[in-house]
mmCIF file of C-alpha atoms in Angstrom:
data_model
loop_
_atom_site.group_PDB
_atom_site.id
_atom_site.type_symbol
_atom_site.label_atom_id
_atom_site.label_comp_id
_atom_site.label_asym_id
_atom_site.label_seq_id
_atom_site.Cartn_x
_atom_site.Cartn_y
_atom_site.Cartn_z
ATOM 1 C CA MET A 1 -29.845 9.104 -1.629
ATOM 2 C CA HIS A 2 -27.477 6.152 -1.429
ATOM 3 C CA SER A 3 -24.961 8.051 -3.545
ATOM 4 C CA PHE A 4 -24.634 10.660 -0.772
ATOM 5 C CA ASP A 5 -23.467 7.973 1.657
ATOM 6 C CA VAL A 6 -21.004 6.722 -0.966
ATOM 7 C CA PHE A 7 -19.733 10.258 -1.553
ATOM 8 C CA ARG A 8 -19.134 10.854 2.156
ATOM 9 C CA HIS A 9 -17.381 7.513 2.496
ATOM 10 C CA TYR A 10 -15.062 8.247 -0.429
ATOM 11 C CA GLU A 11 -14.389 11.766 0.803
ATOM 12 C CA ARG A 12 -13.424 10.516 4.259
ATOM 13 C CA LEU A 13 -11.370 7.436 3.385
ATOM 14 C CA HIS A 14 -10.197 7.647 -0.205
ATOM 15 C CA TRP A 15 -6.478 7.774 -1.005
ATOM 16 C CA LYS A 16 -4.953 10.545 -3.119
ATOM 17 C CA LEU A 17 -2.603 10.377 -6.076
ATOM 18 C CA SER A 18 -0.190 12.527 -4.083
ATOM 19 C CA ASP A 19 0.039 9.686 -1.530
ATOM 20 C CA LEU A 20 2.109 7.663 -4.015
ATOM 21 C CA ASP A 21 5.817 8.250 -3.479
ATOM 22 C CA LEU A 22 6.628 8.436 -7.165
ATOM 23 C CA PRO A 23 10.170 9.818 -6.694
ATOM 24 C CA ALA A 24 10.914 6.621 -4.759
ATOM 25 C CA VAL A 25 10.140 4.325 -7.712
ATOM 26 C CA ASP A 26 13.119 1.992 -8.088
ATOM 27 C CA PRO A 27 13.787 1.330 -11.805
ATOM 28 C CA THR A 28 16.123 -1.543 -10.936
ATOM 29 C CA LEU A 29 13.123 -3.466 -9.592
ATOM 30 C CA VAL A 30 10.979 -2.863 -12.671
ATOM 31 C CA ARG A 31 10.620 -5.806 -15.045
ATOM 32 C CA PRO A 32 9.308 -5.390 -18.621
ATOM 33 C CA GLU A 33 6.161 -7.269 -17.579
ATOM 34 C CA TYR A 34 5.369 -4.541 -15.030
ATOM 35 C CA ILE A 35 5.407 -1.925 -17.778
ATOM 36 C CA THR A 36 3.092 -4.030 -19.926
ATOM 37 C CA LEU A 37 0.681 -4.510 -17.029
ATOM 38 C CA ALA A 38 0.695 -0.820 -16.093
ATOM 39 C CA LYS A 39 0.058 0.256 -19.692
ATOM 40 C CA SER A 40 -2.715 -2.311 -19.976
ATOM 41 C CA ALA A 41 -4.288 -1.037 -16.752
ATOM 42 C CA ALA A 42 -4.048 2.587 -17.869
ATOM 43 C CA MET A 43 -5.798 1.700 -21.123
ATOM 44 C CA GLY A 44 -8.530 -0.227 -19.327
ATOM 45 C CA GLU A 45 -9.132 2.588 -16.852
ATOM 46 C CA SER A 46 -9.275 5.144 -19.679
ATOM 47 C CA ASN A 47 -12.695 3.770 -20.630
ATOM 48 C CA VAL A 48 -14.246 5.498 -17.644
ATOM 49 C CA ILE A 49 -15.277 8.503 -19.759
ATOM 50 C CA ALA A 50 -17.127 6.322 -22.248
ATOM 51 C CA ALA A 51 -18.761 4.453 -19.376
ATOM 52 C CA VAL A 52 -19.925 7.552 -17.486
ATOM 53 C CA HIS A 53 -21.296 8.978 -20.736
ATOM 54 C CA GLY A 54 -23.189 5.734 -21.312
ATOM 55 C CA PHE A 55 -24.526 5.628 -17.745
ATOM 56 C CA LEU A 56 -25.851 9.180 -17.915
ATOM 57 C CA ASN A 57 -27.558 8.434 -21.209
ATOM 58 C CA GLU A 58 -29.093 5.165 -20.059
ATOM 59 C CA PHE A 59 -30.112 6.180 -16.525
ATOM 60 C CA VAL A 60 -31.550 9.552 -17.405
ATOM 61 C CA ASP A 61 -34.472 8.898 -15.014
ATOM 62 C CA ASP A 62 -32.306 7.858 -12.045
ATOM 63 C CA TYR A 63 -30.584 10.781 -10.343
ATOM 64 C CA ASP A 64 -29.204 8.698 -7.482
ATOM 65 C CA PHE A 65 -27.368 6.211 -9.688
ATOM 66 C CA SER A 66 -26.259 8.961 -12.056
ATOM 67 C CA THR A 67 -24.668 10.782 -9.116
ATOM 68 C CA PHE A 68 -22.894 7.608 -8.067
ATOM 69 C CA ALA A 69 -21.648 7.205 -11.651
ATOM 70 C CA VAL A 70 -19.953 10.601 -11.459
ATOM 71 C CA VAL A 71 -18.316 9.796 -8.101
ATOM 72 C CA TRP A 72 -17.255 6.383 -9.427
ATOM 73 C CA GLY A 73 -15.896 8.056 -12.538
ATOM 74 C CA TYR A 74 -13.637 10.334 -10.503
ATOM 75 C CA GLN A 75 -11.982 7.344 -8.864
ATOM 76 C CA GLU A 76 -11.506 5.534 -12.146
ATOM 77 C CA VAL A 77 -9.936 8.635 -13.700
ATOM 78 C CA GLN A 78 -7.611 8.688 -10.697
ATOM 79 C CA HIS A 79 -6.603 5.088 -11.424
ATOM 80 C CA HIS A 80 -5.863 6.006 -15.038
ATOM 81 C CA TYR A 81 -3.658 8.926 -14.030
ATOM 82 C CA ALA A 82 -1.994 6.922 -11.251
ATOM 83 C CA PHE A 83 -0.815 4.222 -13.647
ATOM 84 C CA ARG A 84 0.329 6.860 -16.123
ATOM 85 C CA SER A 85 2.193 8.665 -13.346
ATOM 86 C CA TRP A 86 3.997 5.495 -12.301
ATOM 87 C CA LEU A 87 4.929 4.873 -15.926
ATOM 88 C CA GLY A 88 6.130 8.457 -16.236
ATOM 89 C CA ALA A 89 8.398 7.944 -13.227
ATOM 90 C CA ILE A 90 10.323 5.324 -15.224
ATOM 91 C CA GLY A 91 10.218 7.206 -18.528
ATOM 92 C CA GLU A 92 7.257 5.331 -20.048
ATOM 93 C CA ASP A 93 3.749 6.379 -21.040
ATOM 94 C CA VAL A 94 0.702 5.341 -23.022
ATOM 95 C CA GLU A 95 -0.115 6.999 -26.331
ATOM 96 C CA ASP A 96 -2.701 9.773 -26.215
ATOM 97 C CA ARG A 97 -4.054 8.604 -29.565
ATOM 98 C CA ALA A 98 -4.776 5.175 -28.120
ATOM 99 C CA VAL A 99 -6.480 6.671 -25.061
ATOM 100 C CA GLY A 100 -8.526 9.011 -27.237
ATOM 101 C CA ALA A 101 -9.787 6.064 -29.268
ATOM 102 C CA MET A 102 -11.580 4.819 -26.138
ATOM 103 C CA ARG A 103 -13.792 7.919 -25.935
ATOM 104 C CA GLU A 104 -16.934 6.733 -27.756
ATOM 105 C CA PRO A 105 -19.701 6.096 -25.189
ATOM 106 C CA TYR A 106 -20.953 2.602 -24.551
ATOM 107 C CA ALA A 107 -24.278 1.710 -26.087
ATOM 108 C CA PRO A 108 -27.093 0.858 -23.662
ATOM 109 C CA GLY A 109 -27.333 -2.722 -22.483
ATOM 110 C CA SER A 110 -30.274 -4.942 -23.343
ATOM 111 C CA THR A 111 -31.753 -3.574 -20.103
ATOM 112 C CA PRO A 112 -30.405 -1.179 -17.464
ATOM 113 C CA SER A 113 -30.078 -4.167 -15.120
ATOM 114 C CA ALA A 114 -27.844 -5.867 -17.681
ATOM 115 C CA THR A 115 -25.651 -2.766 -17.803
ATOM 116 C CA LEU A 116 -25.300 -2.808 -14.022
ATOM 117 C CA ALA A 117 -24.558 -6.540 -14.065
ATOM 118 C CA THR A 118 -21.833 -5.998 -16.658
ATOM 119 C CA ASN A 119 -20.148 -3.526 -14.357
ATOM 120 C CA ILE A 120 -20.334 -5.850 -11.362
ATOM 121 C CA ILE A 121 -18.360 -8.379 -13.398
ATOM 122 C CA SER A 122 -15.918 -5.713 -14.533
ATOM 123 C CA GLU A 123 -15.204 -4.523 -10.990
ATOM 124 C CA LEU A 124 -14.895 -8.018 -9.505
ATOM 125 C CA THR A 125 -12.517 -9.041 -12.275
ATOM 126 C CA VAL A 126 -10.202 -6.071 -11.982
ATOM 127 C CA ASN A 127 -10.282 -6.219 -8.177
ATOM 128 C CA HIS A 128 -9.106 -9.842 -8.331
ATOM 129 C CA VAL A 129 -6.407 -9.236 -10.929
ATOM 130 C CA TYR A 130 -5.007 -6.073 -9.302
ATOM 131 C CA ARG A 131 -4.804 -7.778 -5.912
ATOM 132 C CA ALA A 132 -3.038 -10.844 -7.319
ATOM 133 C CA VAL A 133 -0.583 -8.767 -9.348
ATOM 134 C CA SER A 134 0.186 -6.593 -6.310
ATOM 135 C CA SER A 135 1.450 -9.702 -4.521
ATOM 136 C CA TRP A 136 3.574 -10.619 -7.540
ATOM 137 C CA VAL A 137 5.378 -7.356 -8.322
ATOM 138 C CA ALA A 138 8.527 -6.379 -6.436
ATOM 139 C CA GLU A 139 8.512 -2.616 -7.081
ATOM 140 C CA PRO A 140 6.966 -1.072 -3.900
ATOM 141 C CA VAL A 141 5.216 1.952 -5.412
ATOM 142 C CA LEU A 142 3.487 -0.110 -8.095
ATOM 143 C CA LYS A 143 2.546 -2.649 -5.427
ATOM 144 C CA GLU A 144 0.906 0.105 -3.342
ATOM 145 C CA LEU A 145 -0.902 1.519 -6.373
ATOM 146 C CA LEU A 146 -2.307 -1.889 -7.296
ATOM 147 C CA LEU A 147 -3.499 -2.517 -3.733
ATOM 148 C CA ASN A 148 -5.182 0.888 -3.568
ATOM 149 C CA ALA A 149 -6.902 0.363 -6.903
ATOM 150 C CA SER A 150 -7.938 -3.172 -5.944
ATOM 151 C CA ARG A 151 -9.653 -1.923 -2.786
ATOM 152 C CA ASP A 152 -11.429 0.764 -4.794
ATOM 153 C CA GLU A 153 -12.712 -1.790 -7.306
ATOM 154 C CA ALA A 154 -14.082 -3.954 -4.483
ATOM 155 C CA GLY A 155 -15.996 -0.928 -3.204
ATOM 156 C CA HIS A 156 -17.268 -0.160 -6.685
ATOM 157 C CA ALA A 157 -18.518 -3.721 -7.076
ATOM 158 C CA ARG A 158 -20.387 -3.384 -3.786
ATOM 159 C CA GLU A 159 -22.213 -0.282 -5.019
ATOM 160 C CA PHE A 160 -23.080 -1.739 -8.417
ATOM 161 C CA ILE A 161 -24.506 -4.740 -6.532
ATOM 162 C CA HIS A 162 -26.618 -2.359 -4.459
ATOM 163 C CA TYR A 163 -28.025 -0.608 -7.518
ATOM 164 C CA THR A 164 -28.667 -3.924 -9.285
ATOM 165 C CA ASN A 165 -30.627 -5.173 -6.289
ATOM 166 C CA GLU A 166 -32.678 -1.982 -6.204
ATOM 167 C CA ARG A 167 -33.326 -2.119 -9.938
ATOM 168 C CA LEU A 168 -34.486 -5.744 -9.868
ATOM 169 C CA LYS A 169 -36.893 -4.989 -7.016
ATOM 170 C CA LYS A 170 -38.581 -2.457 -9.275
ATOM 171 C CA ARG A 171 -38.117 -4.335 -12.564
ATOM 172 C CA PRO A 172 -38.055 -8.091 -11.889
ATOM 173 C CA GLU A 173 -38.753 -8.695 -15.574
ATOM 174 C CA GLU A 174 -35.119 -7.688 -16.230
ATOM 175 C CA LEU A 175 -33.776 -10.750 -14.383
ATOM 176 C CA PRO A 176 -33.222 -12.782 -17.593
ATOM 177 C CA SER A 177 -30.927 -10.069 -18.943
ATOM 178 C CA VAL A 178 -28.839 -10.252 -15.765
ATOM 179 C CA LEU A 179 -28.474 -14.024 -16.025
ATOM 180 C CA GLU A 180 -27.638 -13.735 -19.712
ATOM 181 C CA THR A 181 -24.907 -11.206 -18.891
ATOM 182 C CA LEU A 182 -23.468 -13.525 -16.258
ATOM 183 C CA TYR A 183 -23.350 -16.418 -18.710
ATOM 184 C CA VAL A 184 -21.730 -14.369 -21.468
ATOM 185 C CA TYR A 185 -18.859 -13.260 -19.232
ATOM 186 C CA SER A 186 -18.228 -16.407 -17.176
ATOM 187 C CA SER A 187 -18.799 -19.344 -19.526
ATOM 188 C CA GLU A 188 -15.460 -19.321 -21.391
ATOM 189 C CA ALA A 189 -12.010 -20.377 -20.174
ATOM 190 C CA LYS A 190 -10.614 -16.863 -20.333
ATOM 191 C CA ILE A 191 -11.021 -13.479 -18.687
ATOM 192 C CA LYS A 192 -13.737 -11.691 -20.586
ATOM 193 C CA HIS A 193 -14.131 -7.999 -19.811
ATOM 194 C CA PRO A 194 -16.588 -5.394 -21.132
ATOM 195 C CA VAL A 195 -13.777 -3.200 -22.448
ATOM 196 C CA SER A 196 -12.410 -6.008 -24.589
ATOM 197 C CA THR A 197 -15.916 -7.006 -25.667
ATOM 198 C CA PHE A 198 -17.078 -3.575 -26.769
ATOM 199 C CA LYS A 199 -13.825 -1.818 -27.662
ATOM 200 C CA ALA A 200 -12.094 -4.493 -29.735
ATOM 201 C CA GLY A 201 -10.756 -3.864 -33.213
ATOM 202 C CA ILE A 202 -10.170 -0.109 -32.909
ATOM 203 C CA ALA A 203 -7.711 0.846 -35.630
ATOM 204 C CA GLU A 204 -6.050 3.624 -33.604
ATOM 205 C CA LEU A 205 -4.810 1.093 -31.065
ATOM 206 C CA GLY A 206 -2.415 -0.455 -33.554
ATOM 207 C CA ASP A 207 -0.038 -2.675 -31.590
ATOM 208 C CA HIS A 208 -0.503 -0.708 -28.351
ATOM 209 C CA GLU A 209 -1.148 -2.589 -25.129
ATOM 210 C CA THR A 210 -4.831 -3.084 -24.294
ATOM 211 C CA ILE A 211 -6.641 -4.464 -21.268
ATOM 212 C CA ASP A 212 -6.522 -7.904 -22.921
ATOM 213 C CA THR A 213 -2.714 -7.705 -23.062
ATOM 214 C CA GLY A 214 -2.680 -7.471 -19.285
ATOM 215 C CA PHE A 215 -5.200 -10.256 -18.759
ATOM 216 C CA GLU A 216 -3.249 -12.595 -21.027
ATOM 217 C CA LEU A 217 0.006 -11.845 -19.221
ATOM 218 C CA PHE A 218 -1.760 -12.343 -15.878
ATOM 219 C CA LEU A 219 -3.022 -15.790 -16.827
ATOM 220 C CA GLU A 220 0.326 -16.816 -18.326
ATOM 221 C CA GLN A 221 2.727 -15.551 -15.664
ATOM 222 C CA VAL A 222 0.909 -14.499 -12.490
ATOM 223 C CA ALA A 223 -2.226 -16.561 -11.926
ATOM 224 C CA ALA A 224 -2.028 -19.700 -9.821
ATOM 225 C CA GLU A 225 -3.344 -22.976 -11.201
ATOM 226 C CA GLY A 226 -7.141 -22.910 -11.192
ATOM 227 C CA GLU A 227 -7.290 -19.167 -10.478
ATOM 228 C CA LEU A 228 -9.520 -18.410 -13.463
ATOM 229 C CA GLU A 229 -12.157 -20.797 -12.112
ATOM 230 C CA VAL A 230 -11.780 -19.178 -8.682
ATOM 231 C CA LEU A 231 -12.559 -15.820 -10.288
ATOM 232 C CA HIS A 232 -15.536 -17.173 -12.243
ATOM 233 C CA ASP A 233 -16.858 -18.866 -9.105
ATOM 234 C CA LYS A 234 -16.594 -15.588 -7.192
ATOM 235 C CA VAL A 235 -18.631 -13.861 -9.889
ATOM 236 C CA ARG A 236 -21.280 -16.605 -9.934
ATOM 237 C CA ARG A 237 -21.590 -16.533 -6.131
ATOM 238 C CA THR A 238 -22.096 -12.781 -6.249
ATOM 239 C CA PHE A 239 -24.932 -13.144 -8.725
ATOM 240 C CA ALA A 240 -26.405 -15.978 -6.681
ATOM 241 C CA SER A 241 -26.615 -13.617 -3.712
ATOM 242 C CA ILE A 242 -28.338 -10.995 -5.867
ATOM 243 C CA THR A 243 -30.874 -13.341 -7.448
ATOM 244 C CA GLY A 244 -31.356 -15.985 -4.758
ATOM 245 C CA LEU A 245 -30.725 -18.674 -7.391
ATOM 246 C CA ASP A 246 -28.285 -21.563 -7.547
ATOM 247 C CA LEU A 247 -25.723 -20.320 -10.064
ATOM 248 C CA SER A 248 -22.810 -22.482 -8.962
ATOM 249 C CA SER A 249 -22.001 -23.753 -12.460
ATOM 250 C CA ASN A 250 -22.465 -22.705 -16.071
ATOM 251 C CA ALA A 251 -25.081 -25.420 -16.494
ATOM 252 C CA LYS A 252 -27.062 -24.028 -13.568
ATOM 253 C CA VAL A 253 -26.789 -20.515 -14.956
ATOM 254 C CA ARG A 254 -28.226 -21.783 -18.266
ATOM 255 C CA ARG A 255 -31.025 -23.582 -16.402
ATOM 256 C CA ALA A 256 -31.861 -20.494 -14.349
ATOM 257 C CA LEU A 257 -31.902 -18.367 -17.510
ATOM 258 C CA ALA A 258 -34.253 -20.798 -19.273
ATOM 259 C CA ASP A 259 -36.557 -20.819 -16.238
ATOM 260 C CA ALA A 260 -36.530 -17.028 -15.990
ATOM 261 C CA ILE A 261 -37.400 -16.641 -19.662
ATOM 262 C CA ALA A 262 -40.186 -19.212 -19.358
#
């Protein structure tokens, strides 16, 4: 099983929460924006439980992917606790009520391939944002945490790409749903993420930071000019490599989707 190789790789090379030197966090280097970003990240990562629940429901006939989902889930839980631990080191935290509101499992995608495609976009997006923010922050422990999490998300994207490729080999009729997913998440001039798409409007969140809070701050204060298009282009190139299609612009994604449906 591919998931066994992933498991051994994670077991051999993965960092531990105890590797973070939390007592060395320097509060004098912490800006209010860092707290907002860390709370936003903790809230985004908290959706791992809903996602694993959804994966196990949707891929009930796929033991290999289901096993990967559990291994993936462990790392995402680690990210959640790592951001909360950094916040705790400076006397901040996220509200348990807000985290608990994220618990409801995700509904199945239009196809399992669409679900996998959604998660490719999620991982590529967070990988890009974490890496960029790590270069921007001055507090060393948060910088290390963001770099560690960014590398993890890149690895997660790689595995979701693998499982999408395998799924499409068996179910090529699901290709239109993959192209539709790509268009939905890359056609607007903003960062669109599954968490914000499917977990918006939850009353328990109140005015608490959400993953969108972090993305908005990133685009306003961290991102270089044209960086959003760089991110969208990275996502489109990834899907081009999966499908073998020219997906270099939104217009070409629409054309490919129309052709696939026809």
